[in-house]
Coordinates of C-alpha atoms and ligand atoms in Angstrom, one line a residue:
M1275 CA 0.0 0.0 0.0
S1276 CA 1.4 3.4 -0.9
S1277 CA 0.9 6.5 1.2
H1278 CA 1.3 9.0 -1.7
L1279 CA 3.0 11.4 0.7
P1280 CA 5.2 14.0 -1.1
A1281 CA 8.9 12.9 -1.2
A1282 CA 10.0 16.5 -0.3
L1283 CA 7.8 16.3 2.9
I1284 CA 9.2 13.0 3.9
E1285 CA 12.8 14.3 3.4
S1286 CA 12.1 17.5 5.3
L1287 CA 10.9 15.6 8.4
A1288 CA 14.0 13.5 8.9
G1289 CA 15.5 14.1 12.3
L1290 CA 12.5 15.9 13.8
P1291 CA 11.7 14.8 17.4
G1292 CA 9.4 11.8 17.4
Y1293 CA 9.4 11.3 13.6
N1294 CA 9.7 7.7 12.4
R1295 CA 9.5 7.4 8.6
E1296 CA 8.5 3.8 8.5
T1297 CA 5.5 4.1 11.0
F1298 CA 4.6 7.5 9.6
E1299 CA 4.3 6.2 6.0
R1300 CA 2.5 3.0 7.2
V1301 CA -0.2 4.9 9.2
H1302 CA -0.8 7.2 6.1
A1303 CA -1.1 4.2 3.8
A1304 CA -3.5 2.5 6.2
A1305 CA -5.7 5.6 6.0
E1306 CA -7.7 4.8 9.1
K1307 CA -10.6 7.2 9.7
I1308 CA -10.9 8.4 13.3
T1309 CA -14.1 10.0 14.5
S1310 CA -14.1 12.1 17.6
L1311 CA -16.4 14.7 19.1
R1312 CA -16.6 17.0 22.1
L1313 CA -19.7 17.2 24.2
N1314 CA -21.3 20.6 25.1
P1315 CA -21.0 20.8 29.0
F1316 CA -23.5 23.7 29.2
K1317 CA -26.2 21.8 27.3
L1318 CA -25.5 18.3 28.7
K1319 CA -25.4 19.1 32.4
T1320 CA -25.7 15.6 33.8
Q1321 CA -23.8 12.4 33.2
E1322 CA -27.1 10.7 32.2
K1323 CA -27.8 13.3 29.5
A1324 CA -24.3 12.9 28.1
Q1325 CA -24.7 9.1 28.1
E1326 CA -28.0 9.4 26.3
V1327 CA -26.4 11.4 23.5
L1328 CA -23.4 9.1 23.2
Q1329 CA -25.5 6.0 23.3
A1330 CA -27.7 7.2 20.5
L1331 CA -24.6 7.9 18.4
S1332 CA -22.8 4.7 19.2
P1333 CA -24.7 1.9 20.9
A1334 CA -21.5 -0.1 20.8
G1335 CA -19.8 2.3 23.2
V1336 CA -17.3 5.1 22.9
G1337 CA -13.7 5.7 23.9
K1338 CA -12.3 8.7 25.8
V1339 CA -9.9 11.3 24.3
P1340 CA -7.3 11.2 27.1
W1341 CA -6.3 14.9 27.1
S1342 CA -9.9 16.2 26.9
G1343 CA -12.5 16.5 29.6
D1344 CA -15.5 16.2 27.2
G1345 CA -13.9 14.5 24.1
Y1346 CA -14.8 11.0 22.9
Y1347 CA -13.9 8.6 20.1
L1348 CA -16.7 6.9 18.2
P1349 CA -15.9 3.4 16.7
A1350 CA -17.5 4.4 13.4
R1351 CA -18.7 7.6 11.8
P1352 CA -22.5 7.9 12.1
S1353 CA -24.6 10.2 10.0
F1354 CA -24.4 13.4 12.1
T1355 CA -26.8 15.1 9.8
F1356 CA -29.6 12.8 10.8
D1357 CA -28.9 13.1 14.5
P1358 CA -31.2 15.8 16.0
F1359 CA -28.8 16.1 19.0
F1360 CA -26.1 17.4 16.5
H1361 CA -28.5 20.2 15.4
A1362 CA -29.3 20.9 19.1
G1363 CA -25.6 21.7 19.7
A1364 CA -25.2 18.7 22.1
Y1365 CA -21.6 18.2 20.7
Y1366 CA -19.1 19.4 18.2
V1367 CA -17.4 17.0 15.8
Q1368 CA -13.7 17.8 16.3
E1369 CA -10.4 16.2 15.5
A1370 CA -9.0 14.7 18.7
S1371 CA -5.4 16.2 18.7
S1372 CA -6.7 19.7 18.5
M1373 CA -8.7 19.1 21.7
F1374 CA -5.3 19.4 23.5
V1375 CA -5.9 23.2 23.4
E1376 CA -7.8 22.5 26.7
Q1377 CA -4.5 21.4 28.4
A1378 CA -2.7 24.4 27.0
V1379 CA -5.4 26.8 28.3
R1380 CA -5.6 25.1 31.8
A1381 CA -1.8 25.2 32.1
T1382 CA -1.4 28.9 31.3
V1383 CA -4.4 30.9 32.5
D1384 CA -6.8 30.9 35.5
V1385 CA -10.0 29.9 33.8
S1386 CA -12.1 30.9 36.8
A1387 CA -11.1 34.6 36.3
P1388 CA -13.1 36.9 34.0
L1389 CA -11.0 36.7 30.9
K1390 CA -11.0 38.5 27.5
V1391 CA -10.2 35.8 25.0
L1392 CA -9.5 36.0 21.3
D1393 CA -9.7 33.1 18.8
L1394 CA -8.1 34.8 15.8
C1395 CA -8.4 32.2 13.1
A1396 CA -11.6 30.7 14.3
A1397 CA -13.8 29.2 11.5
P1398 CA -15.5 26.7 11.6
G1399 CA -15.4 27.0 15.3
G1400 CA -13.7 23.9 16.8
K1401 CA -11.3 25.8 19.1
S1402 CA -13.9 28.5 19.8
T1403 CA -16.5 26.1 21.1
L1404 CA -13.8 24.5 23.2
L1405 CA -12.6 27.8 24.6
Q1406 CA -16.2 28.9 25.4
S1407 CA -16.6 25.6 27.4
L1408 CA -13.5 26.3 29.4
I1409 CA -13.9 30.0 30.3
S1410 CA -16.2 31.3 33.0
P1411 CA -19.6 32.8 32.1
E1412 CA -18.2 36.2 33.3
S1413 CA -15.5 36.0 30.5
I1414 CA -15.9 37.0 26.9
L1415 CA -14.7 35.2 23.7
V1416 CA -14.1 37.1 20.5
A1417 CA -14.2 34.5 17.7
N1418 CA -12.8 36.0 14.6
E1419 CA -12.6 34.8 11.0
V1420 CA -11.2 36.9 8.1
I1421 CA -13.0 35.1 5.3
K1422 CA -16.6 36.3 5.1
P1423 CA -18.5 33.1 4.3
R1424 CA -16.4 31.2 6.8
A1425 CA -17.3 33.8 9.4
A1426 CA -21.0 33.1 8.7
L1427 CA -20.4 29.4 9.3
L1428 CA -18.6 30.2 12.5
A1429 CA -21.5 32.3 13.7
D1430 CA -24.0 29.5 12.9
N1431 CA -21.8 27.0 14.8
L1432 CA -21.6 29.3 17.8
T1433 CA -25.3 29.9 17.8
K1434 CA -25.8 26.2 17.8
W1435 CA -23.4 25.9 20.7
G1436 CA -25.7 28.2 22.6
A1437 CA -23.1 30.5 24.1
V1438 CA -24.1 33.9 25.5
N1439 CA -20.6 35.4 26.2
V1440 CA -19.3 35.3 22.6
V1441 CA -18.8 37.8 19.8
V1442 CA -18.2 36.7 16.2
S1443 CA -16.1 39.2 14.2
N1444 CA -15.0 39.2 10.5
N1445 CA -11.7 41.0 10.5
D1446 CA -8.2 40.9 9.2
P1447 CA -5.6 40.2 12.0
R1448 CA -4.2 43.7 11.6
D1449 CA -7.5 45.3 12.7
F1450 CA -6.8 44.0 16.2
S1451 CA -3.7 46.1 16.6
K1452 CA -6.1 49.0 17.5
L1453 CA -7.1 47.0 20.6
S1454 CA -3.7 47.3 22.1
G1455 CA -3.1 45.4 25.4
Y1456 CA -6.7 44.2 25.4
F1457 CA -6.8 40.4 25.5
D1458 CA -5.7 38.1 28.4
L1459 CA -5.5 35.0 26.1
M1460 CA -5.3 34.6 22.4
V1461 CA -5.4 31.4 20.3
V1462 CA -3.8 31.6 16.8
D1463 CA -4.7 28.4 15.1
A1464 CA -2.9 29.6 11.9
P1465 CA -3.7 28.7 8.3
C1466 CA -1.0 26.2 7.3
S1467 CA 0.2 23.8 4.7
G1468 CA -2.1 21.1 6.2
S1469 CA 0.2 18.1 6.1
G1470 CA -1.2 17.0 9.5
L1471 CA -4.5 16.2 7.8
F1472 CA -3.1 14.1 4.9
R1473 CA -4.3 10.9 6.4
R1474 CA -7.8 12.1 6.9
D1475 CA -8.0 14.0 3.6
P1476 CA -5.5 12.7 1.0
E1477 CA -6.8 15.3 -1.6
L1478 CA -4.9 17.9 0.4
V1479 CA -1.6 16.3 -0.7
K1480 CA -2.1 17.8 -4.2
E1481 CA -2.0 21.3 -2.8
W1482 CA 1.2 20.8 -0.8
S1483 CA 4.7 22.0 -1.9
P1484 CA 7.8 23.2 -0.2
E1485 CA 6.9 26.6 -1.7
S1486 CA 3.5 26.6 0.1
V1487 CA 5.2 25.7 3.4
A1488 CA 7.5 28.7 2.9
L1489 CA 4.6 31.0 2.1
C1490 CA 2.6 29.7 5.1
S1491 CA 5.5 30.3 7.4
Q1492 CA 5.7 33.9 6.2
R1493 CA 2.0 34.4 6.5
Q1494 CA 2.0 32.9 10.1
Q1495 CA 4.7 35.5 11.1
R1496 CA 2.6 38.3 9.6
I1497 CA -0.5 37.2 11.4
L1498 CA 1.3 36.9 14.7
A1499 CA 3.0 40.2 14.3
D1500 CA -0.3 41.9 13.5
V1501 CA -2.2 40.5 16.4
L1502 CA 0.4 40.4 19.2
P1503 CA 0.0 44.1 20.1
A1504 CA -3.5 43.3 21.2
L1505 CA -2.2 40.9 23.9
K1506 CA -1.9 42.5 27.4
E1507 CA 1.2 42.3 29.5
G1508 CA 1.1 38.9 31.3
G1509 CA -1.3 37.6 28.7
V1510 CA -0.9 34.3 26.9
V1511 CA -0.8 33.4 23.3
I1512 CA -1.4 29.8 22.2
Y1513 CA 0.0 29.0 18.7
S1514 CA -1.0 25.9 16.8
T1515 CA -0.9 24.4 13.3
C1516 CA -1.9 21.2 11.6
S1517 CA 1.4 21.0 9.8
F1518 CA 4.4 18.7 10.4
S1519 CA 6.9 21.2 8.8
Q1520 CA 9.4 22.7 11.2
E1521 CA 9.3 26.0 9.2
E1522 CA 5.6 26.4 10.4
D1523 CA 6.3 25.0 13.9
E1524 CA 9.6 25.2 15.7
A1525 CA 10.9 28.0 13.4
I1526 CA 7.9 30.1 14.3
L1527 CA 8.6 29.6 18.0
D1528 CA 12.2 30.8 17.6
W1529 CA 11.0 33.7 15.5
L1530 CA 8.5 34.7 18.2
A1531 CA 11.2 34.5 20.9
D1532 CA 13.5 36.6 18.8
H1533 CA 11.1 39.4 17.9
F1534 CA 8.8 39.8 20.9
E1535 CA 9.0 39.9 24.6
L1536 CA 7.5 36.5 25.0
E1537 CA 8.3 33.7 27.5
N1538 CA 7.7 30.2 26.4
I1539 CA 5.5 28.1 28.8
P1540 CA 5.7 24.3 28.9
V1541 CA 2.5 22.2 29.4
T1542 CA 2.5 19.1 31.5
I1543 CA 1.8 16.1 29.5
D1544 CA 1.1 12.5 30.5
E1545 CA 3.6 10.1 29.0
G1546 CA 0.8 7.7 28.1
W1547 CA -0.6 10.3 25.7
K1548 CA 2.3 9.8 23.3
I1549 CA 2.6 13.5 22.6
I1550 CA 6.1 14.5 21.6
P1551 CA 7.7 17.6 23.2
T1552 CA 10.1 19.4 20.8
V1553 CA 12.7 21.9 22.0
T1554 CA 14.0 24.5 19.6
H1555 CA 17.8 24.6 19.2
K1556 CA 18.1 28.4 18.9
R1557 CA 15.9 29.7 21.7
N1558 CA 15.1 26.6 23.7
C1559 CA 11.3 26.9 23.2
T1560 CA 9.1 23.9 23.9
G1561 CA 6.3 22.9 21.5
Y1562 CA 4.3 19.7 21.2
R1563 CA 4.1 17.4 18.2
F1564 CA 1.2 15.1 17.5
Y1565 CA 1.9 12.2 15.1
P1566 CA -0.9 9.9 13.8
D1567 CA 1.4 6.9 14.1
K1568 CA 1.9 7.6 17.8
L1569 CA -1.5 8.6 19.1
K1570 CA -5.2 8.5 18.1
G1571 CA -5.5 11.8 16.3
E1572 CA -4.2 13.7 13.3
G1573 CA -1.0 15.7 12.9
F1574 CA -0.9 18.8 15.1
F1575 CA 1.5 21.2 16.7
I1576 CA 1.0 23.6 19.7
A1577 CA 3.0 25.9 21.9
C1578 CA 2.3 28.6 24.5
F1579 CA 3.9 31.9 25.4
R1580 CA 3.4 34.6 28.0
K1581 CA 3.9 38.3 27.1
R1582 CA 6.6 39.6 29.5
S1583 CA 6.0 43.3 28.9
G1584 CA 4.0 45.5 26.7
E1585 CA 0.9 47.5 27.1
S1586 CA -1.5 46.6 29.8
A1587 CA -5.2 47.0 29.1
R1588 CA -5.7 50.6 27.9
K1589 CA -8.6 52.7 29.1
F1590 CA -11.0 53.2 26.2
K1591 CA -13.6 56.0 25.9
E1592 CA -17.0 54.9 27.2
Q1593 CA -19.7 54.6 24.6
K1594 CA -23.4 54.9 25.0
T1595 CA -25.6 52.0 24.0
A1596 CA -29.4 51.7 23.5
L1597 CA -30.6 49.9 26.6
L1598 CA -34.3 48.7 26.6
S1599 CA -36.9 50.5 28.7
A1600 CA -38.3 48.6 31.7
K1601 CA -41.6 48.0 29.7
E1602 CA -39.7 46.5 26.8
R1603 CA -37.6 44.4 29.1
G1604 CA -40.8 43.0 30.6
K1605 CA -41.6 41.5 27.2
I1606 CA -38.3 39.6 27.1
T1607 CA -37.8 38.4 30.7
P1608 CA -40.4 35.7 30.7
W1609 CA -38.5 34.0 27.9
I1610 CA -35.2 33.6 29.7
N1611 CA -33.6 32.0 32.8
A1612 CA -32.1 34.4 35.3
P1613 CA -33.1 37.6 33.4
E1614 CA -31.5 39.8 36.1
D1615 CA -28.0 38.4 35.2
H1616 CA -28.1 40.0 31.7
Q1617 CA -28.5 43.3 29.9
Y1618 CA -30.8 44.0 27.0
F1619 CA -30.1 46.2 24.0
Q1620 CA -31.9 47.4 20.9
H1621 CA -29.8 46.8 17.8
Q1622 CA -31.6 47.8 14.6
E1623 CA -34.7 45.6 14.6
D1624 CA -33.5 43.2 17.1
V1625 CA -33.1 42.9 20.9
L1626 CA -29.8 41.5 22.0
I1627 CA -29.1 39.8 25.3
L1628 CA -25.6 40.3 26.6
P1629 CA -23.9 39.2 29.9
P1630 CA -22.5 42.2 31.9
L1631 CA -18.8 42.1 30.7
L1632 CA -19.8 41.8 27.1
A1633 CA -22.4 44.6 27.6
A1634 CA -19.6 46.8 28.9
E1635 CA -17.2 45.9 26.1
I1636 CA -19.4 45.8 23.1
P1637 CA -19.3 49.5 22.3
L1638 CA -15.5 49.4 22.0
L1639 CA -15.5 46.1 20.1
Q1640 CA -18.1 47.5 17.7
Q1641 CA -16.0 50.6 17.1
Q1642 CA -12.9 48.6 16.1
L1643 CA -14.3 45.4 14.6
Y1644 CA -16.9 44.2 12.1
I1645 CA -19.2 42.3 14.4
R1646 CA -21.4 39.6 12.9
K1647 CA -22.9 38.3 16.1
A1648 CA -22.9 39.5 19.7
G1649 CA -24.5 37.6 22.7
V1650 CA -27.9 36.1 21.9
K1651 CA -30.5 37.7 19.6
A1652 CA -33.7 37.5 21.5
G1653 CA -35.9 38.5 18.6
Q1654 CA -38.0 41.4 17.5
L1655 CA -40.4 43.3 19.8
G1656 CA -43.8 43.3 18.2
A1657 CA -46.7 45.5 19.5
K1658 CA -47.9 42.8 21.8
E1659 CA -45.1 40.3 22.2
L1660 CA -41.6 39.2 21.3
I1661 CA -41.2 37.4 18.0
P1662 CA -38.4 35.1 19.2
D1663 CA -35.3 34.4 17.2
H1664 CA -33.7 31.0 16.6
Q1665 CA -30.6 32.2 18.5
L1666 CA -32.7 32.3 21.7
A1667 CA -34.1 28.8 21.2
A1668 CA -30.5 27.5 20.6
S1669 CA -29.1 29.4 23.6
T1670 CA -28.4 28.1 27.1
L1671 CA -30.5 31.0 28.4
V1672 CA -33.9 30.2 27.0
S1673 CA -36.4 29.6 29.9
D1674 CA -37.0 26.1 30.9
D1675 CA -40.6 27.0 31.7
L1676 CA -41.8 27.9 28.2
P1677 CA -44.4 25.8 26.4
A1678 CA -42.6 23.0 24.7
V1679 CA -43.5 20.1 22.4
S1680 CA -41.3 17.0 22.2
L1681 CA -40.9 15.1 19.0
S1682 CA -40.0 11.5 18.0
L1683 CA -36.9 10.9 15.9
P1684 CA -38.8 10.9 12.5
Q1685 CA -40.8 14.0 13.6
A1686 CA -37.7 15.8 14.7
L1687 CA -36.0 15.2 11.3
Q1688 CA -39.1 16.5 9.6
Y1689 CA -39.0 19.6 11.7
L1690 CA -35.3 20.1 10.9
R1691 CA -36.2 19.7 7.1
K1692 CA -38.7 22.6 7.8
E1693 CA -41.6 20.3 7.0
D1694 CA -44.7 19.8 9.1
P1695 CA -44.1 16.9 11.5
G1696 CA -47.9 16.4 12.1
V1697 CA -47.9 17.0 15.8
T1698 CA -51.1 16.6 17.9
T1699 CA -51.0 19.0 20.9
D1700 CA -53.1 21.3 23.0
V1701 CA -50.2 23.9 23.0
R1702 CA -51.2 27.2 21.3
G1703 CA -48.9 30.1 20.4
W1704 CA -45.1 30.0 20.5
A1705 CA -43.4 26.8 21.7
L1706 CA -40.0 25.3 21.8
I1707 CA -39.6 22.2 19.7
R1708 CA -37.6 19.5 21.5
Y1709 CA -36.0 16.2 20.9
G1710 CA -35.0 14.2 24.0
D1711 CA -35.2 17.3 26.2
M1712 CA -33.0 19.4 23.9
N1713 CA -34.3 22.5 22.1
L1714 CA -34.2 22.4 18.3
G1715 CA -36.0 25.7 17.5
W1716 CA -39.4 27.5 17.6
A1717 CA -42.8 26.7 16.2
K1718 CA -46.1 28.6 16.5
F1719 CA -49.2 26.5 17.1
L1720 CA -52.5 27.7 15.7
S1721 CA -55.8 25.9 16.1
N1722 CA -55.5 24.1 12.8
R1723 CA -51.8 24.0 12.1
M1724 CA -48.2 24.4 13.2
N1725 CA -45.9 27.1 11.7
N1726 CA -42.3 25.8 11.6
Y1727 CA -39.8 28.6 12.4
Y1728 CA -36.7 26.5 12.0
P1729 CA -34.3 28.8 9.9
K1730 CA -34.5 28.0 6.2
E1731 CA -30.7 28.3 5.8
L1732 CA -30.0 25.7 8.5
R1733 CA -32.6 23.1 7.3
I1734 CA -31.5 19.5 6.4
L1735 CA -31.4 19.2 2.7
K1736 CA -30.1 15.6 2.4
E1737 CA -32.6 12.8 1.8
I1738 CA -33.4 10.8 4.9
T1739 CA -32.5 7.2 4.5
G1740 CA -32.8 4.4 7.1
V1741 CA -35.0 6.1 9.7
Ligands
SAM838 N1 -9.5 27.3 14.5 C1 -10.4 26.6 13.6 C2 -11.1 25.5 14.3 O1 -10.6 25.0 15.3 O2 -12.2 25.1 13.8 C3 -9.6 26.2 12.3 C4 -8.9 27.3 11.7 S1 -8.0 27.0 10.3 C5 -6.7 26.1 10.8 C6 -7.3 28.5 9.9 C7 -8.3 29.7 9.6 O3 -7.5 30.8 9.3 C8 -9.2 29.4 8.4 O4 -10.5 29.6 8.8 C9 -8.8 30.5 7.4 O5 -9.9 31.0 6.7 C10 -8.2 31.6 8.3 N2 -7.2 32.4 7.5 C11 -6.8 32.3 6.3 N3 -5.9 33.3 5.9 C12 -5.8 34.0 7.0 C13 -5.1 35.2 7.3 N4 -4.3 35.8 6.4 N5 -5.3 35.8 8.5 C14 -6.1 35.2 9.4 N6 -6.8 34.1 9.2 C15 -6.6 33.5 8.0

């Protein structure tokens, strides 16, 4: 069996820590497909609930991703499209190696503190959903993506995740230089030559060349140089790639140590995880290499640094925002849990719900960034009532006491296709549509029919087979 790996890649890896040509080529030739996912701790609050979701996906059982609190391996890849729990944001399908970001975060910052976090290269949202699960509700996460359609996908995935304390922005890294000394933690999961994903997606091999590695390395330096001014003194930057090439990995660590006041921070790893530490010759920086022939995951590289000096958080001018009147708030509060813990703003036609730190920061962020989504969109205030938005149904703040209708699996799939699932119920008016206790979206029940308010752009388009 041939692995079809580029000869220039194989040659370039000789001598790198942990690299073994024979096992590396063999694991690529075998092309085993590994499926892993990370559960959503804010939506699956009990062990029983988590088990219910995993059991539905894999009755034969699951394995644990050793370096991740909520990460699991599935023995086979199910059809996620036809699992209503997937659409309810019960889990995120994520490559196992990249879940190690959890260890990097826990080793470098106090996650119980109110943090300002930036995920700079965030789409489709694997690291953002992970970061959001790790930080406290008092913290904020700015999930940024430079490519517009990818920023839209990122926003959809974060809506599904249900997070309240998140902003999605669509900016070039250089736009963040205006927020100097602002962030406590930033993750730069840089665009790279992608060799770490060759086993999973052999088509990527065609796009690889030594020239693309050199270009990626330059681009990674530019991205880091652009964004580092936005890191505060004492703040942490986590750098990662899915490339095996030292030009994009160890060489970037040396370049960072050479050009910025950054101190490299090691992360404790368990020997049984088979993650390979790598120490750069020039500046003695430690990074971590993930090889698919050593562990159950794809190729990955990660390292952490703390900013020794630089600007600490600057004071920015206070901006006014359009808070809702008490009467308007009164139309929203019955729809959400703990309404006193949040603030409410009118933004164009919509009412937004923001946690306090985000409410305080949004005017500044709005001034500097192109914001695609902030907090949770509650909906539009009609003359009599709120017309609720899908973001509210998907969020972890929607009230548990609202009218709700639970569907069977075939009915839930019909609802998600934006069809009429033919429900018989006494419920009238707005109601949450649920599958196994998890919210899928809104419907409005009239005396003779149900109006399906699942967003058209999210609906399942594939034909349903085997249910
Ligand atoms: N962090 C994501 C996750 O875990 O789901 C994956 C990010 S992917 C490795 C890199 C991202 O960087 C892509 O979404 C890509 O669109 C974006 N990107 C491409 N060129 C960029 C640039 N010049 N500056 C910043 N981001 C860029």
